[in-house]
Coordinates of C-alpha atoms in Angstrom, one line a residue:
Chain A
M233 CA 0.0 0.0 0.0
G234 CA 1.3 3.4 -0.9
K235 CA 1.8 6.1 1.7
I236 CA -0.2 9.3 1.4
T237 CA 2.1 12.3 1.4
K238 CA 1.1 15.8 2.6
K239 CA 1.7 17.2 -0.8
E240 CA -1.2 15.4 -2.5
P241 CA -4.6 17.0 -2.6
F242 CA -6.1 13.7 -1.6
F243 CA -4.4 14.0 1.8
W244 CA -6.2 17.2 2.5
I245 CA -9.5 15.8 1.2
A246 CA -9.2 12.9 3.7
V247 CA -8.3 15.2 6.5
S248 CA -11.3 17.5 5.9
C249 CA -13.7 14.5 5.6
G250 CA -12.3 13.2 8.8
L251 CA -12.9 16.4 10.5
V252 CA -16.5 16.6 9.4
I253 CA -17.2 13.1 10.7
M254 CA -15.5 13.9 14.1
L255 CA -17.6 17.0 14.4
L256 CA -20.7 15.3 13.5
I257 CA -20.2 12.7 16.2
L258 CA -18.7 14.7 19.0
L259 CA -20.3 18.1 18.8
P260 CA -23.9 17.1 19.6
L261 CA -22.7 14.7 22.3
I262 CA -20.5 17.2 24.0
Q263 CA -23.2 19.9 23.7
M264 CA -25.8 17.5 25.3
L265 CA -23.5 16.3 28.1
T266 CA -22.5 19.8 29.1
A267 CA -25.9 21.5 28.7
P268 CA -27.6 20.5 32.0
S269 CA -26.2 22.2 35.2
F270 CA -25.0 20.1 38.1
S271 CA -28.0 20.9 40.2
I272 CA -30.5 19.8 37.6
L273 CA -28.5 16.6 37.2
K274 CA -28.8 16.0 40.9
E275 CA -32.5 16.7 40.9
T276 CA -33.0 14.3 37.9
I277 CA -31.3 11.4 39.6
Q278 CA -33.5 11.9 42.6
D279 CA -36.6 11.5 40.4
K280 CA -37.9 8.1 41.1
D281 CA -39.4 7.7 37.5
V282 CA -35.9 8.4 36.0
V283 CA -34.1 5.9 38.3
R284 CA -36.8 3.3 37.7
S285 CA -36.6 3.6 33.9
I286 CA -32.9 3.6 33.7
W287 CA -32.7 0.5 36.0
L288 CA -35.5 -1.2 33.8
S289 CA -33.4 -0.4 30.7
V290 CA -30.2 -1.8 32.1
Y291 CA -31.7 -5.0 33.4
T292 CA -33.9 -5.8 30.4
A293 CA -30.8 -5.2 28.2
G294 CA -28.8 -7.4 30.6
L295 CA -31.5 -10.2 30.3
A296 CA -31.5 -9.9 26.6
A297 CA -27.7 -10.3 26.5
T298 CA -27.9 -13.3 28.9
I299 CA -30.6 -15.0 26.7
S300 CA -28.4 -14.3 23.6
F301 CA -25.4 -15.8 25.4
L302 CA -27.4 -19.0 26.4
F303 CA -29.1 -19.6 23.1
G304 CA -26.6 -17.8 20.7
T305 CA -23.4 -19.4 21.8
P306 CA -24.2 -23.0 20.7
L307 CA -25.6 -21.6 17.4
A308 CA -22.6 -19.4 16.8
Y309 CA -20.3 -22.5 17.4
V310 CA -22.2 -24.6 14.9
L311 CA -22.1 -21.9 12.3
A312 CA -18.4 -21.3 12.8
R313 CA -17.4 -25.0 12.8
S314 CA -19.6 -26.7 10.3
C315 CA -20.4 -26.3 6.7
F316 CA -23.9 -27.4 5.6
R317 CA -26.4 -26.7 3.0
G318 CA -28.5 -23.7 4.0
K319 CA -25.9 -22.2 6.2
H320 CA -25.9 -18.9 4.3
L321 CA -29.7 -18.9 4.6
I322 CA -29.5 -19.2 8.4
E323 CA -26.8 -16.5 8.6
S324 CA -29.0 -14.2 6.6
I325 CA -32.0 -14.9 8.9
I326 CA -29.9 -14.0 11.9
D327 CA -29.0 -10.7 10.3
L328 CA -32.6 -9.8 9.5
P329 CA -33.3 -8.0 12.8
I330 CA -30.4 -5.6 11.9
V331 CA -32.0 -4.5 8.6
I332 CA -35.7 -4.5 9.5
P333 CA -36.9 -1.0 10.5
H334 CA -37.5 -0.9 14.3
P335 CA -41.2 -0.1 14.4
V336 CA -41.7 -3.0 12.0
V337 CA -40.0 -5.3 14.6
G338 CA -42.6 -4.2 17.2
I339 CA -45.5 -4.7 14.9
A340 CA -44.2 -8.1 13.8
I341 CA -43.8 -9.4 17.4
L342 CA -47.3 -7.9 18.2
S343 CA -48.8 -9.9 15.4
V344 CA -47.9 -13.2 17.0
A345 CA -48.2 -12.1 20.6
G346 CA -51.7 -10.6 20.2
R347 CA -54.9 -12.4 20.9
G348 CA -55.6 -12.9 17.2
H349 CA -52.8 -15.5 17.0
W350 CA -52.7 -18.9 18.5
L351 CA -49.3 -18.3 20.1
G352 CA -50.8 -15.1 21.7
Q353 CA -53.8 -17.2 22.9
L354 CA -51.5 -19.8 24.3
F355 CA -49.4 -17.2 26.2
S356 CA -52.5 -15.5 27.6
E357 CA -53.8 -18.9 28.8
L358 CA -50.4 -19.5 30.5
G359 CA -50.7 -16.1 32.1
I360 CA -47.7 -14.6 30.1
R361 CA -48.3 -11.1 28.9
I362 CA -46.2 -9.6 26.1
M363 CA -48.1 -6.3 25.6
G364 CA -47.1 -3.6 28.1
S365 CA -44.9 -6.0 30.2
V366 CA -41.3 -6.5 31.2
T367 CA -41.5 -9.9 29.4
G368 CA -42.5 -8.1 26.2
I369 CA -39.6 -5.7 26.5
V370 CA -37.1 -8.5 26.9
V371 CA -38.4 -10.3 23.9
V372 CA -38.1 -7.2 21.7
L373 CA -34.6 -6.4 23.1
T374 CA -33.4 -10.0 22.5
F375 CA -34.9 -9.8 19.0
V376 CA -32.8 -6.8 18.1
G377 CA -29.7 -7.6 20.1
L378 CA -29.1 -11.3 19.2
P379 CA -27.5 -10.8 15.8
F380 CA -24.8 -8.6 17.3
Y381 CA -24.0 -11.3 19.8
V382 CA -24.1 -14.3 17.4
N383 CA -21.9 -12.5 14.8
A384 CA -19.2 -11.4 17.3
V385 CA -19.0 -14.8 18.9
K386 CA -19.1 -16.6 15.5
T387 CA -16.1 -14.6 14.4
G388 CA -14.4 -15.5 17.7
F389 CA -15.0 -19.2 17.3
E390 CA -13.7 -19.1 13.7
G391 CA -10.5 -17.6 14.9
I392 CA -9.8 -20.7 17.1
S393 CA -8.0 -23.4 15.3
P394 CA -10.1 -26.6 15.1
R395 CA -6.7 -28.4 15.6
L396 CA -6.7 -27.3 19.2
E397 CA -10.0 -29.1 19.6
N398 CA -8.7 -32.2 17.7
V399 CA -5.7 -32.4 20.0
S400 CA -7.9 -32.1 23.0
R401 CA -10.2 -34.9 21.8
S402 CA -7.3 -37.2 21.0
L403 CA -6.0 -36.7 24.5
G404 CA -9.2 -38.1 25.9
A405 CA -11.4 -35.1 26.4
S406 CA -15.1 -35.5 25.2
M407 CA -16.6 -32.8 23.0
F408 CA -18.2 -31.2 26.0
S409 CA -15.0 -31.1 28.1
T410 CA -13.1 -29.8 25.0
F411 CA -15.6 -27.0 24.7
C412 CA -15.4 -26.1 28.4
R413 CA -11.5 -26.4 28.7
V414 CA -10.3 -25.1 25.3
T415 CA -12.9 -23.4 23.1
F416 CA -14.8 -21.5 25.8
P417 CA -11.7 -19.9 27.5
L418 CA -10.3 -18.9 24.2
A419 CA -13.6 -17.4 23.0
R420 CA -14.2 -15.5 26.2
R421 CA -13.0 -12.3 24.8
S422 CA -15.3 -12.4 21.8
M423 CA -18.2 -13.4 24.0
L424 CA -17.6 -10.3 26.2
I425 CA -17.5 -8.2 23.0
G426 CA -20.7 -9.9 21.9
I427 CA -22.4 -9.2 25.2
I428 CA -21.4 -5.5 25.2
M429 CA -22.5 -5.1 21.5
C430 CA -25.8 -6.9 22.2
S431 CA -26.7 -5.0 25.3
A432 CA -25.6 -1.7 23.9
R433 CA -27.9 -2.2 21.0
A434 CA -30.7 -3.4 23.3
I435 CA -30.4 -0.3 25.5
S436 CA -30.7 2.0 22.5
E437 CA -33.9 0.4 21.2
F438 CA -36.9 2.7 21.1
G439 CA -39.0 2.2 18.0
A440 CA -39.9 -1.5 18.6
V441 CA -40.3 -1.2 22.4
V442 CA -42.7 1.8 22.2
I443 CA -45.1 -0.3 20.2
I444 CA -45.0 -3.4 22.5
A445 CA -44.7 -1.6 25.8
Y446 CA -45.1 2.2 26.4
H447 CA -45.4 1.2 30.1
P448 CA -43.4 0.1 32.0
M449 CA -41.2 2.8 30.7
I450 CA -37.7 2.1 29.6
A451 CA -35.3 5.1 29.6
P452 CA -35.5 5.9 25.9
V453 CA -39.3 6.0 26.1
L454 CA -39.2 8.2 29.2
L455 CA -36.8 10.4 27.4
Y456 CA -39.2 10.7 24.5
E457 CA -42.1 11.5 26.8
R458 CA -40.2 14.2 28.7
F459 CA -39.2 15.8 25.4
E460 CA -42.8 15.6 24.0
S461 CA -44.4 17.0 27.2
Y462 CA -41.7 19.4 28.6
G463 CA -39.2 20.0 25.9
L464 CA -35.4 19.7 25.3
K465 CA -34.3 21.0 28.7
Y466 CA -36.1 18.3 30.6
S467 CA -35.0 15.5 28.5
Q468 CA -31.3 16.4 28.4
P469 CA -30.4 15.4 32.0
V470 CA -32.1 12.0 31.7
A471 CA -30.0 11.4 28.5
V472 CA -26.9 12.4 30.3
W473 CA -27.6 9.9 33.1
L474 CA -28.5 7.1 30.7
V475 CA -25.3 7.5 28.7
S476 CA -23.1 7.8 31.7
I477 CA -24.5 4.8 33.5
C478 CA -24.2 2.7 30.3
L479 CA -20.6 3.7 29.8
A480 CA -19.7 3.1 33.3
L481 CA -21.3 -0.4 33.3
F482 CA -19.5 -1.4 30.1
L483 CA -16.2 -0.1 31.5
I484 CA -16.6 -2.1 34.7
L485 CA -17.5 -5.3 32.7
R486 CA -14.5 -4.8 30.6
I487 CA -12.1 -4.2 33.5
L488 CA -13.5 -7.3 35.4
T489 CA -13.1 -9.7 32.5
L490 CA -9.7 -8.4 31.5
R491 CA -8.4 -9.0 35.0
N492 CA -9.9 -12.5 34.9
T493 CA -8.2 -13.3 31.6
K494 CA -4.8 -12.2 33.0
N495 CA -5.2 -14.3 36.1
S496 CA -5.9 -17.6 34.3
Chain B
M79 CA -0.6 -53.0 15.5
I80 CA -2.6 -50.8 13.2
S81 CA -4.4 -52.3 10.2
I82 CA -6.2 -50.1 7.8
D83 CA -8.4 -52.0 5.4
N84 CA -10.0 -50.6 2.3
V85 CA -10.6 -47.3 3.9
S86 CA -12.3 -44.7 1.6
I87 CA -13.2 -41.1 2.6
Q88 CA -15.1 -38.6 0.4
L89 CA -14.5 -34.9 1.3
G90 CA -16.2 -32.8 -1.4
K91 CA -14.2 -33.4 -4.6
F92 CA -11.2 -34.8 -2.9
G93 CA -11.1 -38.2 -1.3
L94 CA -9.1 -41.2 -0.1
R95 CA -9.7 -44.4 -2.0
D96 CA -9.1 -48.0 -0.8
I97 CA -6.3 -47.3 1.7
N98 CA -4.6 -50.5 2.9
I99 CA -1.7 -50.3 5.3
T100 CA -0.5 -52.6 8.1
I101 CA 1.8 -51.1 10.7
E102 CA 3.4 -53.4 13.3
K103 CA 3.3 -52.7 16.9
N104 CA 6.1 -50.3 18.1
E105 CA 7.1 -49.6 14.5
F106 CA 8.2 -46.3 13.2
F107 CA 6.3 -45.9 10.0
I108 CA 6.6 -43.0 7.5
L109 CA 3.9 -41.6 5.2
M110 CA 5.3 -39.7 2.2
G111 CA 3.7 -37.8 -0.6
P112 CA 3.4 -34.5 -2.3
T113 CA 1.2 -31.7 -0.9
G114 CA -2.4 -32.5 -1.3
A115 CA -1.9 -36.3 -1.4
G116 CA -4.2 -36.8 1.5
K117 CA -1.7 -37.6 4.2
T118 CA -3.2 -35.4 6.9
V119 CA -6.7 -36.6 6.0
L120 CA -5.4 -40.2 6.6
L121 CA -3.9 -39.2 9.9
E122 CA -7.0 -37.5 11.0
A123 CA -9.1 -40.5 10.0
I124 CA -6.9 -42.8 12.1
A125 CA -7.4 -40.4 15.0
G126 CA -11.2 -40.4 14.5
L127 CA -11.3 -36.7 13.6
I128 CA -12.7 -37.4 10.1
R129 CA -15.4 -40.0 9.5
V130 CA -14.5 -42.9 7.4
D131 CA -17.1 -43.7 4.6
S132 CA -16.1 -47.3 4.1
G133 CA -13.5 -49.8 5.3
H134 CA -12.1 -50.5 8.8
I135 CA -9.3 -49.4 11.1
H136 CA -8.1 -51.9 13.7
V137 CA -5.7 -51.0 16.5
N138 CA -4.2 -54.0 18.4
G139 CA -7.0 -56.1 17.0
R140 CA -9.9 -53.8 18.1
N141 CA -12.1 -52.4 15.5
I142 CA -12.0 -48.6 16.3
T143 CA -13.6 -47.4 13.0
K144 CA -16.6 -46.1 14.8
F145 CA -14.9 -45.0 18.1
P146 CA -14.9 -41.3 19.0
P147 CA -11.4 -39.7 19.1
E148 CA -11.3 -39.7 22.9
K149 CA -11.8 -43.5 23.1
R150 CA -9.0 -44.4 20.7
G151 CA -5.8 -43.8 22.6
I152 CA -4.2 -42.2 19.6
S153 CA -2.3 -38.9 20.1
I154 CA -1.6 -36.5 17.3
V155 CA 1.1 -33.9 17.0
Y156 CA 0.6 -31.2 14.3
Q157 CA 3.2 -29.2 12.3
D158 CA 1.9 -26.0 14.0
Y159 CA 2.3 -27.6 17.5
S160 CA -1.4 -26.6 18.3
L161 CA -0.5 -25.9 22.0
F162 CA -3.3 -24.4 24.1
P163 CA -2.4 -20.8 24.2
H164 CA -4.2 -20.0 27.5
L165 CA -2.4 -22.8 29.5
T166 CA 1.1 -22.8 30.9
V167 CA 3.6 -25.3 29.6
R168 CA 3.0 -27.5 32.6
D169 CA -0.8 -27.4 32.1
N170 CA -0.4 -28.2 28.4
I171 CA 1.7 -31.2 29.2
T172 CA -0.6 -32.6 31.9
Y173 CA -3.8 -31.7 30.0
G174 CA -4.6 -35.3 28.9
L175 CA -4.1 -36.7 32.5
H176 CA -7.5 -35.1 33.4
F177 CA -9.3 -37.7 31.3
H178 CA -7.2 -40.8 32.1
K179 CA -7.2 -42.7 35.2
V180 CA -3.5 -42.5 36.1
A181 CA -2.4 -42.9 39.7
G182 CA -0.7 -39.8 41.2
N183 CA 2.8 -41.2 41.5
E184 CA 2.6 -42.8 38.1
A185 CA 1.5 -39.5 36.6
K186 CA 4.4 -37.7 38.3
K187 CA 6.8 -40.3 37.0
R188 CA 5.7 -39.9 33.5
F189 CA 5.7 -36.1 33.7
D190 CA 9.2 -36.0 35.2
R191 CA 10.6 -38.5 32.7
L192 CA 9.2 -36.6 29.6
V193 CA 10.3 -33.2 31.0
E194 CA 13.7 -34.5 31.6
E195 CA 13.9 -36.3 28.3
L196 CA 12.7 -33.4 26.3
N197 CA 14.5 -30.8 28.4
L198 CA 11.5 -28.7 29.3
S199 CA 12.1 -28.2 33.1
H200 CA 13.1 -24.4 32.7
L201 CA 9.9 -23.6 30.7
L202 CA 7.1 -25.1 32.8
Q203 CA 5.6 -21.9 34.1
R204 CA 5.8 -20.1 30.8
L205 CA 3.0 -19.6 28.2
P206 CA 3.7 -21.3 24.9
T207 CA 3.1 -18.2 22.9
N208 CA 6.6 -16.7 23.4
L209 CA 8.6 -19.9 22.9
S210 CA 10.6 -21.1 20.0
G211 CA 9.4 -23.6 17.4
G212 CA 11.7 -26.3 18.8
E213 CA 10.6 -25.8 22.3
N214 CA 6.9 -25.8 21.3
Q215 CA 7.2 -29.0 19.4
R216 CA 8.9 -30.7 22.4
I217 CA 6.1 -29.6 24.6
A218 CA 3.6 -30.9 22.0
L219 CA 5.4 -34.3 22.1
A220 CA 5.4 -34.4 25.9
R221 CA 1.7 -33.6 25.9
A222 CA 0.9 -36.3 23.3
L223 CA 3.1 -39.0 25.1
I224 CA 2.1 -38.4 28.7
V225 CA -1.2 -40.4 28.2
S226 CA 0.8 -43.4 27.0
P227 CA -1.1 -43.6 23.7
K228 CA -1.0 -46.8 21.7
V229 CA -0.2 -44.8 18.5
L230 CA 1.4 -41.4 18.0
L231 CA 0.5 -39.6 14.8
L232 CA 3.0 -37.0 13.7
D233 CA 2.0 -34.5 11.0
E234 CA 5.2 -33.1 9.6
P235 CA 6.5 -32.4 13.1
L236 CA 9.9 -31.1 11.9
S237 CA 9.2 -29.1 8.8
A238 CA 8.3 -25.8 10.5
L239 CA 11.5 -25.8 12.5
D240 CA 14.8 -24.1 11.7
P241 CA 17.3 -26.6 10.3
G242 CA 19.4 -26.5 13.5
F243 CA 16.5 -27.5 15.7
R244 CA 15.3 -30.0 13.2
E245 CA 18.4 -32.3 13.6
G246 CA 18.1 -32.2 17.4
L247 CA 14.5 -33.0 17.5
R248 CA 14.9 -35.8 15.0
K249 CA 17.3 -37.5 17.3
R250 CA 14.9 -36.9 20.2
L251 CA 12.1 -38.5 18.2
K252 CA 14.2 -41.6 17.5
S253 CA 15.2 -41.9 21.1
L254 CA 11.6 -41.4 22.3
H255 CA 10.5 -44.1 19.9
E256 CA 13.1 -46.4 21.3
S257 CA 12.3 -45.7 24.9
T258 CA 8.5 -46.1 24.7
N259 CA 6.5 -48.9 23.3
V260 CA 4.4 -46.5 21.2
T261 CA 3.8 -47.1 17.5
F262 CA 4.9 -43.9 15.6
L263 CA 3.3 -42.9 12.3
M264 CA 4.8 -39.8 10.8
V265 CA 4.1 -37.7 7.8
T266 CA 7.1 -36.1 6.1
H267 CA 8.3 -35.1 2.7
D268 CA 12.0 -35.0 3.7
F269 CA 13.8 -38.2 2.6
S270 CA 16.8 -37.9 4.9
E271 CA 14.3 -37.6 7.8
A272 CA 12.4 -40.7 6.5
L273 CA 15.6 -42.8 5.9
S274 CA 17.1 -42.0 9.3
L275 CA 13.9 -42.6 11.3
A276 CA 11.9 -45.4 9.7
D277 CA 12.1 -49.0 8.6
R278 CA 9.0 -48.9 6.5
A279 CA 7.0 -46.3 4.6
A280 CA 4.1 -45.7 2.3
V281 CA 4.0 -43.2 -0.6
M282 CA 0.7 -41.5 -1.2
D283 CA -0.6 -39.5 -4.2
G284 CA -4.0 -38.2 -5.1
G285 CA -5.7 -40.0 -2.2
E286 CA -4.2 -43.3 -3.1
I287 CA -1.4 -45.5 -1.6
K288 CA 1.1 -45.9 -4.5
Q289 CA 3.6 -48.1 -2.7
V290 CA 4.2 -49.7 0.8
G291 CA 7.3 -51.3 1.9
K292 CA 10.8 -51.1 3.4
M293 CA 12.4 -47.6 3.0
K294 CA 15.2 -49.1 1.0
E295 CA 12.9 -51.0 -1.3
I296 CA 10.9 -47.9 -2.1
F297 CA 14.0 -45.9 -2.9
Q298 CA 15.6 -48.7 -4.9
R299 CA 12.7 -50.4 -6.4
P300 CA 9.9 -48.0 -7.0
N301 CA 6.9 -49.7 -8.5
S302 CA 5.6 -46.8 -10.6
A303 CA 6.8 -43.8 -12.5
F304 CA 5.2 -41.5 -9.9
V305 CA 7.1 -43.1 -7.0
A306 CA 10.3 -43.2 -9.0
D307 CA 10.0 -39.5 -9.7
F308 CA 9.0 -38.7 -6.2
V309 CA 11.9 -40.4 -4.5
G310 CA 14.4 -38.9 -6.9
M311 CA 14.9 -41.5 -9.6
K312 CA 16.0 -38.9 -12.0
N313 CA 16.8 -41.3 -14.8
L314 CA 13.3 -42.4 -15.7
F315 CA 12.7 -43.5 -19.3
T316 CA 10.0 -45.3 -21.2
A317 CA 11.5 -48.3 -23.0
R318 CA 10.7 -51.2 -25.2
F319 CA 11.8 -54.6 -23.8
C320 CA 13.2 -57.3 -25.9
D321 CA 14.4 -60.4 -24.2
T322 CA 17.1 -59.2 -21.7
K323 CA 17.5 -55.9 -23.5
A324 CA 15.7 -52.6 -23.0
V325 CA 15.6 -50.0 -25.9
I326 CA 15.2 -46.4 -25.1
E327 CA 14.7 -44.4 -28.3
D328 CA 17.4 -46.2 -30.3
L329 CA 19.8 -46.9 -27.4
E330 CA 20.1 -50.5 -26.5
I331 CA 20.7 -51.4 -22.8
E332 CA 21.6 -54.8 -21.5
L333 CA 19.5 -55.7 -18.5
G334 CA 21.3 -59.1 -17.9
R335 CA 18.0 -60.6 -17.1
P336 CA 14.5 -60.5 -18.4
P337 CA 12.5 -57.5 -17.1
E338 CA 10.5 -58.2 -14.0
N339 CA 7.0 -56.8 -14.1
G340 CA 8.0 -54.5 -17.0
H341 CA 5.3 -52.1 -18.0
G342 CA 7.5 -50.0 -20.3
H343 CA 9.5 -48.1 -17.7
I344 CA 13.2 -48.2 -16.8
A345 CA 14.8 -46.2 -14.0
I346 CA 18.4 -45.6 -12.7
R347 CA 19.3 -43.6 -9.6
P348 CA 21.7 -40.7 -10.6
E349 CA 24.2 -41.9 -8.0
D350 CA 24.4 -45.2 -9.8
V351 CA 25.5 -43.6 -13.0
V352 CA 29.4 -43.6 -13.0
I353 CA 31.3 -41.1 -15.1
S354 CA 34.8 -41.9 -16.5
R355 CA 37.3 -40.6 -19.0
E356 CA 38.1 -44.0 -20.5
K357 CA 35.6 -46.7 -21.4
L358 CA 35.2 -49.0 -18.4
S359 CA 35.5 -52.6 -19.4
S360 CA 34.9 -54.4 -16.1
S361 CA 31.6 -55.6 -14.8
M362 CA 29.8 -52.6 -16.2
R363 CA 27.9 -54.1 -19.1
N364 CA 26.5 -50.8 -20.2
S365 CA 29.0 -48.1 -21.0
F366 CA 28.2 -45.3 -23.4
M367 CA 29.9 -42.2 -24.7
G368 CA 28.0 -39.0 -24.3
R369 CA 28.3 -35.3 -24.2
V370 CA 28.0 -33.2 -21.1
A371 CA 24.9 -31.0 -21.5
E372 CA 24.6 -29.3 -18.2
I373 CA 26.3 -29.2 -14.8
M374 CA 24.2 -28.1 -11.7
D375 CA 25.7 -27.2 -8.3
Q376 CA 23.6 -29.0 -5.7
G377 CA 25.6 -28.0 -2.6
L378 CA 27.4 -31.1 -1.6
C379 CA 27.6 -32.7 -5.1
Y380 CA 27.0 -31.9 -8.7
E381 CA 24.3 -33.1 -11.0
V382 CA 25.7 -33.7 -14.4
S383 CA 23.4 -34.2 -17.4
I384 CA 24.9 -36.3 -20.2
A385 CA 23.3 -36.7 -23.6
V386 CA 23.9 -40.1 -25.2
K387 CA 22.4 -39.8 -28.7
D388 CA 18.9 -38.3 -27.8
V389 CA 18.7 -39.8 -24.3
L390 CA 19.6 -37.5 -21.4
F391 CA 21.1 -39.3 -18.3
K392 CA 21.7 -37.6 -15.0
S393 CA 24.6 -38.5 -12.7
L394 CA 25.5 -37.3 -9.3
I395 CA 29.3 -36.8 -8.6
T396 CA 31.3 -35.1 -5.9
K397 CA 33.1 -31.9 -6.4
S398 CA 36.5 -33.5 -6.4
S399 CA 35.6 -36.1 -9.1
L400 CA 34.2 -33.1 -11.1
F401 CA 37.7 -31.6 -11.1
D402 CA 39.6 -34.9 -11.4
L403 CA 37.6 -35.9 -14.5
E404 CA 37.7 -32.4 -15.9
V405 CA 34.0 -32.5 -16.6
R406 CA 32.9 -29.5 -18.6
E407 CA 29.8 -28.6 -20.5
G408 CA 30.2 -29.8 -24.0
S409 CA 33.0 -32.2 -23.3
D410 CA 32.8 -35.9 -24.3
I411 CA 32.7 -38.5 -21.5
Y412 CA 31.9 -42.1 -20.7
L413 CA 29.0 -43.1 -18.5
S414 CA 28.4 -46.6 -17.2
F415 CA 26.0 -48.4 -14.9
K416 CA 25.6 -51.9 -13.6
S417 CA 22.7 -53.9 -14.8
M418 CA 21.7 -54.5 -11.2
A419 CA 21.2 -50.6 -10.8
M420 CA 18.4 -50.7 -13.3
H421 CA 14.8 -51.0 -12.3
T422 CA 12.0 -51.9 -14.6
F423 CA 8.3 -51.4 -14.0

């Protein structure tokens, strides 16, 4: 690859484009984060509705990531290790939630969860409510977050040489022991990245959740409501808290797992 | 003892067809062949890592064709070492002991013996990532042998190493084979490795076994043009046979015997072709005058191509004989070979 020198006009085009992108990302974020005063921020975090909604957002996203981890890990492993007819089809199906517009996701889930559908009927007979419930929120968040987890972990598994597993098997380890002792520890990093990507995506979901469950209110819905009813000034502090708490959580998760990896 | 009977495997377009090999208990057996011949596939099939479509594999009289890899007692060592990067050298070596019922003191005895024999004691706390290729391959060997396998499969274990390490590890392999009662089956494409380690070998190409037998036999009596070419039989000609004579182009060669299993090929190893200034009149029945066409430096010796009429012979001679005989390109010279040095197939 050639090196770009400062003399070439392309260098300056690249620099200006880069600057525009940096401004686009950073300017609004910095503006929003610095707009509310300290006292308003303090007042906001004492608001029970705000705390409740942020907590709901965090733990429903966490549940979505946990479900993705439990169900997505074996699937990601199979996709990484085997070659079969229809594999590309399955991969495309997993990617579908990424490309479908968010409100459409809400409508689609509603169409099977409503009383008009036998599945919805079954759920309501079992006492499981999707509409306007935490269960419904978790279903939606899993739907939109799962592809991020599966793709990250699949890439991680693909990076582990199958020969390591072969050697482990030949030394007497069953498939399950091999997965626990070799594959899982080596894929841990990509699983962490998958969990972070999946929960980050889940926490940011608005369009689909607002259709399934306006109440109980997750943070983005509360944000929207505050904006609609009271205006920008009242929604900014909620946004600042949501962003800060998410960043802090991801940072802690990252530090914890990095330490574990070093210890082992 | 390993016996592989009529094993066939289909992997997409490639496949192994009707593989038959018998390897004696405690033997050091070599599998040779060009890249893509299917050597690794065969090893992995023996280890149970690839499903066999038809045929049987027996180890010590037990049919293990359908056994999962962990029930076979067959260890495998790969060219890229395949050490577990997240485990220390000690944990790598003792990995297999988790799955075998080995008494504590017996396990310790095995561990100490392997660490000592493979000179690994100073590395035990390290992670394999930062170690040299030779060190890594020694760790891989210890890890494979600590479970006392019936068979050890080695997939080109020396070819990724620097030449200096290679020689050392080759000696270690030989002594490990002598000090254990494990059957070794090793893939290599290095003939000096093969000759120094093994008694018997098989040559594979295109998913088929081309020849099985003693190392010497394969080198001296290749049974096909492919094997002859592969093992360096550089003088390989198509010939017509007539009684005890072979005719290449219009050059008549005396075989001294009727051709055995002659299918129109004759081969002579280049080191069996003798060059001289005068016509040799002794036991050499075949002596021809030719013209030196090319001299190629091959490091320790020279490969001289000599044209006799339209037939090009190759001879290997030392540097000193090149000077003594004043061999130059374009000069006329005699070449001779014993009838015993000729192989027909």
